[in-house]
mmCIF file of C-alpha atoms in Angstrom:
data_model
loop_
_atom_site.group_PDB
_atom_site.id
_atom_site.type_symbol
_atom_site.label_atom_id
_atom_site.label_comp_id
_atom_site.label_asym_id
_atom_site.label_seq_id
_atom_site.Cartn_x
_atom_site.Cartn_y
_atom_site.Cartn_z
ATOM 1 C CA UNK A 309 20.862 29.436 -10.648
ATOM 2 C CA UNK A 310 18.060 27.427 -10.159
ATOM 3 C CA UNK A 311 19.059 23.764 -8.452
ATOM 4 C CA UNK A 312 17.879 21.911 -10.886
ATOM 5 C CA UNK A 313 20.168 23.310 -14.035
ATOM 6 C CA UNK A 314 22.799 22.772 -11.273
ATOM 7 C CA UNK A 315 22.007 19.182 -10.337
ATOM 8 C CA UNK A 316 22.223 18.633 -14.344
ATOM 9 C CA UNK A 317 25.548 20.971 -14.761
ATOM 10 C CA UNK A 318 27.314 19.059 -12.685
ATOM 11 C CA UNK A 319 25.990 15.668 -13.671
ATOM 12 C CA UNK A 320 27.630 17.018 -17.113
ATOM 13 C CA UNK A 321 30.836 17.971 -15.688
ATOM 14 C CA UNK A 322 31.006 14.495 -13.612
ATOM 15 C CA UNK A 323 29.742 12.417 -16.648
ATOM 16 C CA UNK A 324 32.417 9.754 -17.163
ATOM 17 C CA UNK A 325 32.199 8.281 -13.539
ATOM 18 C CA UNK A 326 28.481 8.472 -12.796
ATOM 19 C CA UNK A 327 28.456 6.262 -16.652
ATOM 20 C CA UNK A 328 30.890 3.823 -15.336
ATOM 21 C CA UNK A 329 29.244 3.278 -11.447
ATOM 22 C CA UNK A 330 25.587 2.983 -13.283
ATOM 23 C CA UNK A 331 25.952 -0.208 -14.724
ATOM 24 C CA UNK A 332 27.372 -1.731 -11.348
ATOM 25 C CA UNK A 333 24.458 -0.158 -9.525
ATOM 26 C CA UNK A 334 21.852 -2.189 -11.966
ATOM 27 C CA UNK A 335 23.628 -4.854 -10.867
ATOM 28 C CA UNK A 336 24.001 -4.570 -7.088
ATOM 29 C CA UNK A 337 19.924 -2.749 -7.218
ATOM 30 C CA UNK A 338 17.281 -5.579 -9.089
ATOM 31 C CA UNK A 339 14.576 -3.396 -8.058
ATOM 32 C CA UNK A 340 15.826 -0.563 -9.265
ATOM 33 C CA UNK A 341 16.886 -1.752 -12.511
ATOM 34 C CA UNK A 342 13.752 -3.512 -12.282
ATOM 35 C CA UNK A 343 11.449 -0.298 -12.250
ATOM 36 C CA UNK A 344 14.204 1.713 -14.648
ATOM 37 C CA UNK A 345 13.757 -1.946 -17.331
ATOM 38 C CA UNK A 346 9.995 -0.522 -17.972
ATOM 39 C CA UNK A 347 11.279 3.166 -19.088
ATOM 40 C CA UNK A 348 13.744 2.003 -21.482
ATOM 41 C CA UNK A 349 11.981 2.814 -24.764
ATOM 42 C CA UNK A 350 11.048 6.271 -23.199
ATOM 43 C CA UNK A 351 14.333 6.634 -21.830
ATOM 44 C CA UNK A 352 16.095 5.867 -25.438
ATOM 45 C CA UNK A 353 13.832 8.390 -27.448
ATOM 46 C CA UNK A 354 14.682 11.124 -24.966
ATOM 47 C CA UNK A 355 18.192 10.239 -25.492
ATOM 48 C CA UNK A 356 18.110 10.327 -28.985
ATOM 49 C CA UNK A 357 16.255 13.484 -29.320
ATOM 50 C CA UNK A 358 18.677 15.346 -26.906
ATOM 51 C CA UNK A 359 21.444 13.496 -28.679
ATOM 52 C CA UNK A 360 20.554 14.714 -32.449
ATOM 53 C CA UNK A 361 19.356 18.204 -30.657
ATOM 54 C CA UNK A 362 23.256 18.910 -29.688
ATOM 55 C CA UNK A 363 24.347 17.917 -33.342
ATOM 56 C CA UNK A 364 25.072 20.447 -35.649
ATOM 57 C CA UNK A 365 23.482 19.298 -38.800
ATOM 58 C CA UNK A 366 25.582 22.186 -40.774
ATOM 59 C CA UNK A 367 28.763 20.519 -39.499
ATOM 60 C CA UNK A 368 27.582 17.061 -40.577
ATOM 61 C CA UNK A 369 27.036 18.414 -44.006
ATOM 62 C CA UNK A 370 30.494 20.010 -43.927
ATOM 63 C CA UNK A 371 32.077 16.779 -43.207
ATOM 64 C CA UNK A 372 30.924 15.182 -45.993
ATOM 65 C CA UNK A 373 34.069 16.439 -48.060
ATOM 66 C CA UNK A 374 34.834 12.995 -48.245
ATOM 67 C CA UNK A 375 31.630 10.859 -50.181
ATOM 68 C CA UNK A 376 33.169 8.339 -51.003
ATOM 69 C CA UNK A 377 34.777 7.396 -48.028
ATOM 70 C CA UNK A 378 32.214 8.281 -45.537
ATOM 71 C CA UNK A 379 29.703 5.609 -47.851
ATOM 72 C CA UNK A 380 32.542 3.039 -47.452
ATOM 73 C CA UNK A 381 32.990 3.218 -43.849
ATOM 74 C CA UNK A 382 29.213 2.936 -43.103
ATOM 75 C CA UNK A 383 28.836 0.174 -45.543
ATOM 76 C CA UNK A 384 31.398 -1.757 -43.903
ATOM 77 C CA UNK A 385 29.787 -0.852 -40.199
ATOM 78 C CA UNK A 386 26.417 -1.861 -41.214
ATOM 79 C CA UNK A 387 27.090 -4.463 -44.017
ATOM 80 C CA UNK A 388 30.354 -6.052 -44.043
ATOM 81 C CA UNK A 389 30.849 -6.617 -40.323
ATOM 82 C CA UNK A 390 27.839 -8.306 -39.904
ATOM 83 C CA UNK A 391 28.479 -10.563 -42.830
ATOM 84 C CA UNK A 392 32.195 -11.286 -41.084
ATOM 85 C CA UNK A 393 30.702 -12.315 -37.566
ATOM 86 C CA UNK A 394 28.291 -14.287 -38.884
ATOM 87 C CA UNK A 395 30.571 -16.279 -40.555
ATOM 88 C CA UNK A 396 33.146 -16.494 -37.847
ATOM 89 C CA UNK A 397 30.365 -17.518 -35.706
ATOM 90 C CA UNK A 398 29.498 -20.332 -38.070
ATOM 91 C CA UNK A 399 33.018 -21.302 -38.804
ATOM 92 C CA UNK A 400 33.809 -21.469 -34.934
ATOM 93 C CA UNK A 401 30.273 -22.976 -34.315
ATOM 94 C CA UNK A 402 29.141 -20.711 -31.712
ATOM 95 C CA UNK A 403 25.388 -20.551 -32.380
ATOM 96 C CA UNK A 404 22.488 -20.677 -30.605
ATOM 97 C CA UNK A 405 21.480 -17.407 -28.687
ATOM 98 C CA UNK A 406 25.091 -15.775 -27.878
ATOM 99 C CA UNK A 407 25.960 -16.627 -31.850
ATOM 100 C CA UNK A 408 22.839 -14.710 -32.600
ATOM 101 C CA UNK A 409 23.107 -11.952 -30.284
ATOM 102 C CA UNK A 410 26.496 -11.506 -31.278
ATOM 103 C CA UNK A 411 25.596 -11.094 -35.175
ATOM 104 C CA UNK A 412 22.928 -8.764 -33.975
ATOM 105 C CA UNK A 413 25.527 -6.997 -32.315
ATOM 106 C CA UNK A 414 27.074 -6.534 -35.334
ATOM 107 C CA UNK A 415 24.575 -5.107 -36.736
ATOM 108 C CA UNK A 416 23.661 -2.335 -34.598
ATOM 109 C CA UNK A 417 24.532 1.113 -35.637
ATOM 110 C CA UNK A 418 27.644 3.126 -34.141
ATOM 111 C CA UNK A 419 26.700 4.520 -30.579
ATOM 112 C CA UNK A 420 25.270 8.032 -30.565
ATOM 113 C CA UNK A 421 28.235 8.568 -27.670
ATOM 114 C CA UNK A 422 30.705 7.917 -30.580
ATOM 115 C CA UNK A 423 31.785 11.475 -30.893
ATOM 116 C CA UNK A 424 32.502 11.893 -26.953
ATOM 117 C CA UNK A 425 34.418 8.702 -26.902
ATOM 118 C CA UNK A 426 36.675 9.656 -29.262
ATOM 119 C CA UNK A 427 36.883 13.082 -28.152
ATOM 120 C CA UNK A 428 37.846 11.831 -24.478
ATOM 121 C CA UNK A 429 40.658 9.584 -25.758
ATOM 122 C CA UNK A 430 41.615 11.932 -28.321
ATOM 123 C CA UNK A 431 40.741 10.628 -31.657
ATOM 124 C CA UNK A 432 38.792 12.565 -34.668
ATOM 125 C CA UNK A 433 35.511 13.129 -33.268
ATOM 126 C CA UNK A 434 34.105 14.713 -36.452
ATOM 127 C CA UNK A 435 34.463 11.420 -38.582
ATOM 128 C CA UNK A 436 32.894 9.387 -35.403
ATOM 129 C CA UNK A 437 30.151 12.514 -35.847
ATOM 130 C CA UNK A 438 29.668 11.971 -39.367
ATOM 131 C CA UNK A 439 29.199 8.067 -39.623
ATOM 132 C CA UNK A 440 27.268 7.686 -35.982
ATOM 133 C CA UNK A 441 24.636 9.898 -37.129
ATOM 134 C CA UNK A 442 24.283 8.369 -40.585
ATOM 135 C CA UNK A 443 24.744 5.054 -39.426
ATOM 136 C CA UNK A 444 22.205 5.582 -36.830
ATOM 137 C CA UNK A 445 19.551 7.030 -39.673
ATOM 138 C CA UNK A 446 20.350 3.972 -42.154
ATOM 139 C CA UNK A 447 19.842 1.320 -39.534
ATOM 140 C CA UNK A 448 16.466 0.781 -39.814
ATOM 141 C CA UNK A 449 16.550 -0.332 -43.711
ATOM 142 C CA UNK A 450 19.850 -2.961 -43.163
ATOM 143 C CA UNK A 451 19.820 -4.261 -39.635
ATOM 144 C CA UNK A 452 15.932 -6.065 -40.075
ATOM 145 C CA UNK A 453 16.873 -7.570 -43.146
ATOM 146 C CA UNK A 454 19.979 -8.663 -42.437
ATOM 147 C CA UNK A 455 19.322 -10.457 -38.940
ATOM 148 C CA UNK A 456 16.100 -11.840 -39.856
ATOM 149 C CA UNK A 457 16.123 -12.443 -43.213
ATOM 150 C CA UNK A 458 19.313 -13.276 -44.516
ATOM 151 C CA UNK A 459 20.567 -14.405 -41.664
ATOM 152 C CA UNK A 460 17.355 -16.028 -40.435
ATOM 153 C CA UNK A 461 17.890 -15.049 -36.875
ATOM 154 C CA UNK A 462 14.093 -15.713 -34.975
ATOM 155 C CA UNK A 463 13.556 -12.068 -32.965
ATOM 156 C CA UNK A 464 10.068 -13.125 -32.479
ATOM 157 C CA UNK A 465 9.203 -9.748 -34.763
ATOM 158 C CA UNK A 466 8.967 -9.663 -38.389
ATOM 159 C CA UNK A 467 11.028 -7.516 -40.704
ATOM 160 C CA UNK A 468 8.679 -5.749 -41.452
ATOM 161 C CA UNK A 469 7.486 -5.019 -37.348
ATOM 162 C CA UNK A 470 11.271 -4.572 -36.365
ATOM 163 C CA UNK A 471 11.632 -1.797 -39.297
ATOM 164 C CA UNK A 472 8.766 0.238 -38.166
ATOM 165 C CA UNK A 473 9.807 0.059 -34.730
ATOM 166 C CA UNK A 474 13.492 0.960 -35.548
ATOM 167 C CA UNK A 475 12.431 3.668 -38.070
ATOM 168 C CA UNK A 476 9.890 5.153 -35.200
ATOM 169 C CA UNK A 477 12.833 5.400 -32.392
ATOM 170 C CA UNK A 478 15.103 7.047 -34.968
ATOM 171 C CA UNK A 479 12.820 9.477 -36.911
ATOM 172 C CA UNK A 480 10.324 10.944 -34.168
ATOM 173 C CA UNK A 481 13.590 11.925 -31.944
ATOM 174 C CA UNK A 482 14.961 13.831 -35.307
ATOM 175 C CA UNK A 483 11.768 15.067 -36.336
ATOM 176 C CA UNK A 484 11.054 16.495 -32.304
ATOM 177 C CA UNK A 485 14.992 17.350 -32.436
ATOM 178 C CA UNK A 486 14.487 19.546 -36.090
ATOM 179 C CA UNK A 487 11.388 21.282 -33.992
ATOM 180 C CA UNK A 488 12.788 22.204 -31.529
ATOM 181 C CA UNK A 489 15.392 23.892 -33.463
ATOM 182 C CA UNK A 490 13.058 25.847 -35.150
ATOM 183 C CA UNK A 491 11.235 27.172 -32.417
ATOM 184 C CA UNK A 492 13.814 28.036 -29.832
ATOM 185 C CA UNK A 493 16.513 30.286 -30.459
ATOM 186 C CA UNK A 494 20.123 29.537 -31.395
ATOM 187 C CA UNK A 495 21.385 31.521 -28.268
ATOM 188 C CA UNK A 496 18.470 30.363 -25.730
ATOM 189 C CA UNK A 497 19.751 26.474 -27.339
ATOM 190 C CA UNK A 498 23.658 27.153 -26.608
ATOM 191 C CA UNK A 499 22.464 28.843 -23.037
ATOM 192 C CA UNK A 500 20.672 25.245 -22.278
ATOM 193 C CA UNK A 501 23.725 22.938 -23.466
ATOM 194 C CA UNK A 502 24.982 22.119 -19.803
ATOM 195 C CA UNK A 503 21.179 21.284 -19.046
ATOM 196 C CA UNK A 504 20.909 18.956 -22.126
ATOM 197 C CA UNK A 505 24.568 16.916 -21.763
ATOM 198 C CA UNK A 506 23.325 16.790 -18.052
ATOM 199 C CA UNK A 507 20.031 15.489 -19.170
ATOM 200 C CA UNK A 508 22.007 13.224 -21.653
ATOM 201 C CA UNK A 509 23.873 11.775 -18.296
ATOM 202 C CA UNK A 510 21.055 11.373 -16.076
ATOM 203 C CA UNK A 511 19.081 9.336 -18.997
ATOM 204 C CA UNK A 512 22.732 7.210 -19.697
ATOM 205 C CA UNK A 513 22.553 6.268 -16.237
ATOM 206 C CA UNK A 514 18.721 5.354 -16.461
ATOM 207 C CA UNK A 515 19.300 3.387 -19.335
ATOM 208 C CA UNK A 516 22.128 1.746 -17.840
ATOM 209 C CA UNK A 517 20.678 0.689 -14.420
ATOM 210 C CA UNK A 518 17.321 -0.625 -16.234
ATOM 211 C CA UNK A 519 19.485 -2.708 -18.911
ATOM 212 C CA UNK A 520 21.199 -4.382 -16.183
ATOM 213 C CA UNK A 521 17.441 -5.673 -15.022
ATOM 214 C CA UNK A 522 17.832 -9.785 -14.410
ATOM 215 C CA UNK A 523 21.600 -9.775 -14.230
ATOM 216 C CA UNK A 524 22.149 -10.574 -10.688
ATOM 217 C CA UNK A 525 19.952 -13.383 -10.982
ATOM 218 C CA UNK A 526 21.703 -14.573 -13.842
ATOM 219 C CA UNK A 527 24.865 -13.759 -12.515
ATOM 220 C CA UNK A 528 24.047 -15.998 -9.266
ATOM 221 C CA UNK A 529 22.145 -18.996 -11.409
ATOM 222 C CA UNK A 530 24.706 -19.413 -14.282
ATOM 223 C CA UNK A 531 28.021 -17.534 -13.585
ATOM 224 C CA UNK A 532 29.753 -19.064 -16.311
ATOM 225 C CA UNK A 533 27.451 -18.101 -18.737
ATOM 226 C CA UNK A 534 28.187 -14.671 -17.636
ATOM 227 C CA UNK A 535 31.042 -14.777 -17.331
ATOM 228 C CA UNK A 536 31.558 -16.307 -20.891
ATOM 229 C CA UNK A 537 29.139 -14.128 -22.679
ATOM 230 C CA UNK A 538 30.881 -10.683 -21.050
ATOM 231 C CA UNK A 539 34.148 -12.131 -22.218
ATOM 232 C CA UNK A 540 32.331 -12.731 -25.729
ATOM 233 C CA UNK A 541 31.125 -9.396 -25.257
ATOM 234 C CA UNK A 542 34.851 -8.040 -24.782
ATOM 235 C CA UNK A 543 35.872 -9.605 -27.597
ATOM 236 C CA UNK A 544 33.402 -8.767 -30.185
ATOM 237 C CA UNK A 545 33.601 -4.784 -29.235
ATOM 238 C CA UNK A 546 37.844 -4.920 -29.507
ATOM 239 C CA UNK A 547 37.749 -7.374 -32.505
ATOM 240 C CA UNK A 548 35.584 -5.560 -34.755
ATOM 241 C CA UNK A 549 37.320 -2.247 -33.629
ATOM 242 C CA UNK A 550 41.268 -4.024 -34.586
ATOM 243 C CA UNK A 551 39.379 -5.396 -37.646
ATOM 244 C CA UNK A 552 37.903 -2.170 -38.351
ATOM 245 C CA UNK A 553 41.246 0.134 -37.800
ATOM 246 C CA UNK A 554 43.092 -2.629 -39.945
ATOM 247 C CA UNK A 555 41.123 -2.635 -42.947
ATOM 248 C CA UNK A 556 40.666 1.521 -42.630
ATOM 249 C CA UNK A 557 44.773 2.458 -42.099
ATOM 250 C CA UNK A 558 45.338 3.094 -46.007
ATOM 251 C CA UNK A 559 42.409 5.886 -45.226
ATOM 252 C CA UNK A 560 44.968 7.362 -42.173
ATOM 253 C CA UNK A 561 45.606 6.410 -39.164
ATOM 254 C CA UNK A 562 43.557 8.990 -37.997
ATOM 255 C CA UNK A 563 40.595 7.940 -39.384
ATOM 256 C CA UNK A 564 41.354 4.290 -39.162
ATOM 257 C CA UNK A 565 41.451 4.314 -35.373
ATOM 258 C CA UNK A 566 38.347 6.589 -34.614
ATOM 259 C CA UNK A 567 36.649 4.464 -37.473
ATOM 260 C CA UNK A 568 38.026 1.070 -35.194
ATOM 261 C CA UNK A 569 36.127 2.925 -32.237
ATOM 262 C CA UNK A 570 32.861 3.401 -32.975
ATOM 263 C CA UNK A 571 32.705 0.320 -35.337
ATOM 264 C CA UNK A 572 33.184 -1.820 -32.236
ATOM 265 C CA UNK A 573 30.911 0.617 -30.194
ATOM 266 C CA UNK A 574 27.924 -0.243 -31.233
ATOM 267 C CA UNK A 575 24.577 1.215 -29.979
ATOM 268 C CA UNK A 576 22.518 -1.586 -28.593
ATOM 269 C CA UNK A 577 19.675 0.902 -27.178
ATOM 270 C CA UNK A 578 18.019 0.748 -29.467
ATOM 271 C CA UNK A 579 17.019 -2.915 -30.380
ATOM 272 C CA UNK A 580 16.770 -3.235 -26.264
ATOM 273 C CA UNK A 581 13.880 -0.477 -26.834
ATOM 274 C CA UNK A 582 12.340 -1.886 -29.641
ATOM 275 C CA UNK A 583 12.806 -5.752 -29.981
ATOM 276 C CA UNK A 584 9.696 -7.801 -28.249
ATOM 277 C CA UNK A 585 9.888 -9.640 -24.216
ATOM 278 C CA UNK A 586 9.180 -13.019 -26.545
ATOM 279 C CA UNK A 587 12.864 -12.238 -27.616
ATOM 280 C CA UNK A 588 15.227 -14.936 -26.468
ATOM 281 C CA UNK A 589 15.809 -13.921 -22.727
ATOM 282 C CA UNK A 590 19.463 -14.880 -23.268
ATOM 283 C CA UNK A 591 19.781 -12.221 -26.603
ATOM 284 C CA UNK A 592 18.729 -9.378 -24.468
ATOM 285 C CA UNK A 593 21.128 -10.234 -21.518
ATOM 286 C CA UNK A 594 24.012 -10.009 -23.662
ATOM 287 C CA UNK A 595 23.150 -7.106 -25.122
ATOM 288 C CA UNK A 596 23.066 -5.774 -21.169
ATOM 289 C CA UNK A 597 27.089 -7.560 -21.403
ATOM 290 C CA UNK A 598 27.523 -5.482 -24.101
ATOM 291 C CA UNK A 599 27.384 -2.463 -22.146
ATOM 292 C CA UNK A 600 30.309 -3.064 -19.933
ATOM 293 C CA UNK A 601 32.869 -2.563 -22.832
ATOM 294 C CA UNK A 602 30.790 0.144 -24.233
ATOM 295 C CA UNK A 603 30.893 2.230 -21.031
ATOM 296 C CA UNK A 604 34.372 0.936 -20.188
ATOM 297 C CA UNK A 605 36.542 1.148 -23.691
ATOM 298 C CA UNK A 606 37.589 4.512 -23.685
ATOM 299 C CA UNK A 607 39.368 3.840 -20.253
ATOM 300 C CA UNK A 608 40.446 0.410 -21.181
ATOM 301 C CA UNK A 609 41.811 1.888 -24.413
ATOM 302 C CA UNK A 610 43.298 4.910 -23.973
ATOM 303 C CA UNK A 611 46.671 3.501 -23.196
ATOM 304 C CA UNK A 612 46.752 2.177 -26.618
ATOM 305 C CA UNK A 613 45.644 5.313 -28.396
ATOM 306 C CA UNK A 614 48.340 7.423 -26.806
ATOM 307 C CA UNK A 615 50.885 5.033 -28.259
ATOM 308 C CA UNK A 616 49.184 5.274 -31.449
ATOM 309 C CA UNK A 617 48.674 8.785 -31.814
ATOM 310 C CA UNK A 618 52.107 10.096 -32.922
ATOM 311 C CA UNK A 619 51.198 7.797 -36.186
ATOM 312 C CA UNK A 620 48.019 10.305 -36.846
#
């Protein structure tokens, strides 16, 4: 076995802790995240097209049993939540750039890591499967519109621009993804799965080093700030997943919670690859915040889910 497949095997096997020491490293290495901040688009696209490579489309499409529900669960992900925050944001007056970047938040598609999170705490992972990858695909047409126009949040990029960006860093990964598919072979692909979750790791850790760029600094100049907007952070991932499991339970418990779980696990990648450095400094350093309960929730939360889980 050649070192490097077993560098990336057991980067696989060891995935949980290297994700949760990565985004402490950013912070405790500027230079580092520094020179990792300038591969983040890169970084994403690899991500996604390694991410969509280990889906099975087939089991996507076999999922879909349920049409009716699976459309209401991603129009309440990409639609309705935004719509909420946005007005508890106005009704508690929090605006200015955390308001914003928390409605933008709320925008954002379910993580790609959806299904793993739910499969490490032990929730439904093929639901989390089913609406991550559709939410992910949809994004492009409903997030622009609804932080920028409707909403009238400035991103320094027009609809249109943030669209095309969006729509590149979703369909090229699928389109390389559906490729590579055709041209490899089915065993050669399952042969190479430690390699790719390995590779998925590794790039996780890239991406979460580099989005940590200009957090020490911050974290030294305005601690408060910080230490508010990863506490706003906090609660905008665990109230949007309560919210979410709440308004989901007559659909099961079981699909309520891993429904709660992605919805507040949102996948902030991508807008870090795509949105323009004109964009208010203080957006993109939340959306860094943000990562701390992504990485974190499963651990956080798992307590609560074994409570829970006799209900499913």
């Amino acid at each position: 076995m050649s070192p490097i497949r077993s560098f990336l095997e057991w980067a696989a096997r060891h995935g949980g802790p290297l994700l949760a020491g990565c985004i402490f490293v950013g912070v405790a290495v500027p230079p580092l995240a520094a020179l990792l901040r300038e591969t983040l688009t890169i970084t994403v696209a690899g991500l996604m097209t390694l991410v969509m490579l280990r889906i099975d489309l087939g089991q996507v499409l076999g999922y879909l049993r349920r049409p009716l529900l699976v459309a209401a669960l991603i129009a309440w992900i990409l639609l309705a939540c935004p719509l909420i925050v946005f007005a508890l944001t106005r009704l508690v007056g929090l605006d200015g750039p955390l308001g914003a970047a928390l409605v933008i938040m709320a925008t954002g598609c379910a993580a790609t890591s959806s299904p793993a999170f739910a499969r490490l705490v032990g929730l439904d992972a093929s639901i989390s499967l089913v609406v991550a990858v559709i939410s992910t695909l949809l994004v492009p047409f409903t997030a622009p519109p609804l932080a920028l126009g409707l909403l009238g949040i400035d991103l320094a990029i027009s609809i249109g621009g943030l669209m095309a960006r969006l729509t590149l860093i979703v369909l090229l990964p699928l389109i390389l993804a559906l490729i590579i598919r055709r041209v490899v072979a089915p065993a050669r692909l399952a042969d190479w799965s430690g390699m790719v979750d390995g590779t998925v790791v590794v790039l996780l850790v890239m991406y979460g080093i580099g989005v940590m760029d200009g957090m020490l600094a911050k974290l030294l100049a305005e601690p408060a700030w910080v230490a508010g907007g990863l506490a706003l952070a906090f609660l905008g991932n665990f109230g949007l997943n309560a919210l979410t499991a709440l308004v989901t339970w007559p659909a099961g418990p079981r699909v309520a919670l891993a429904t709660g779980l992605l919805s507040g696990n949102r996948n902030m990648a991508l807008y870090l690859a795509v949105l323009p450095a004109a964009t208010e400094p203080r957006i993109l350093l939340f959306f860094a915040l943000c990562q701390f309960p992504l990485f974190l929730s499963p651990f956080l939360l798992r307590p609560v889910y074994d409570r829970l889980r006799p209900a499913c």
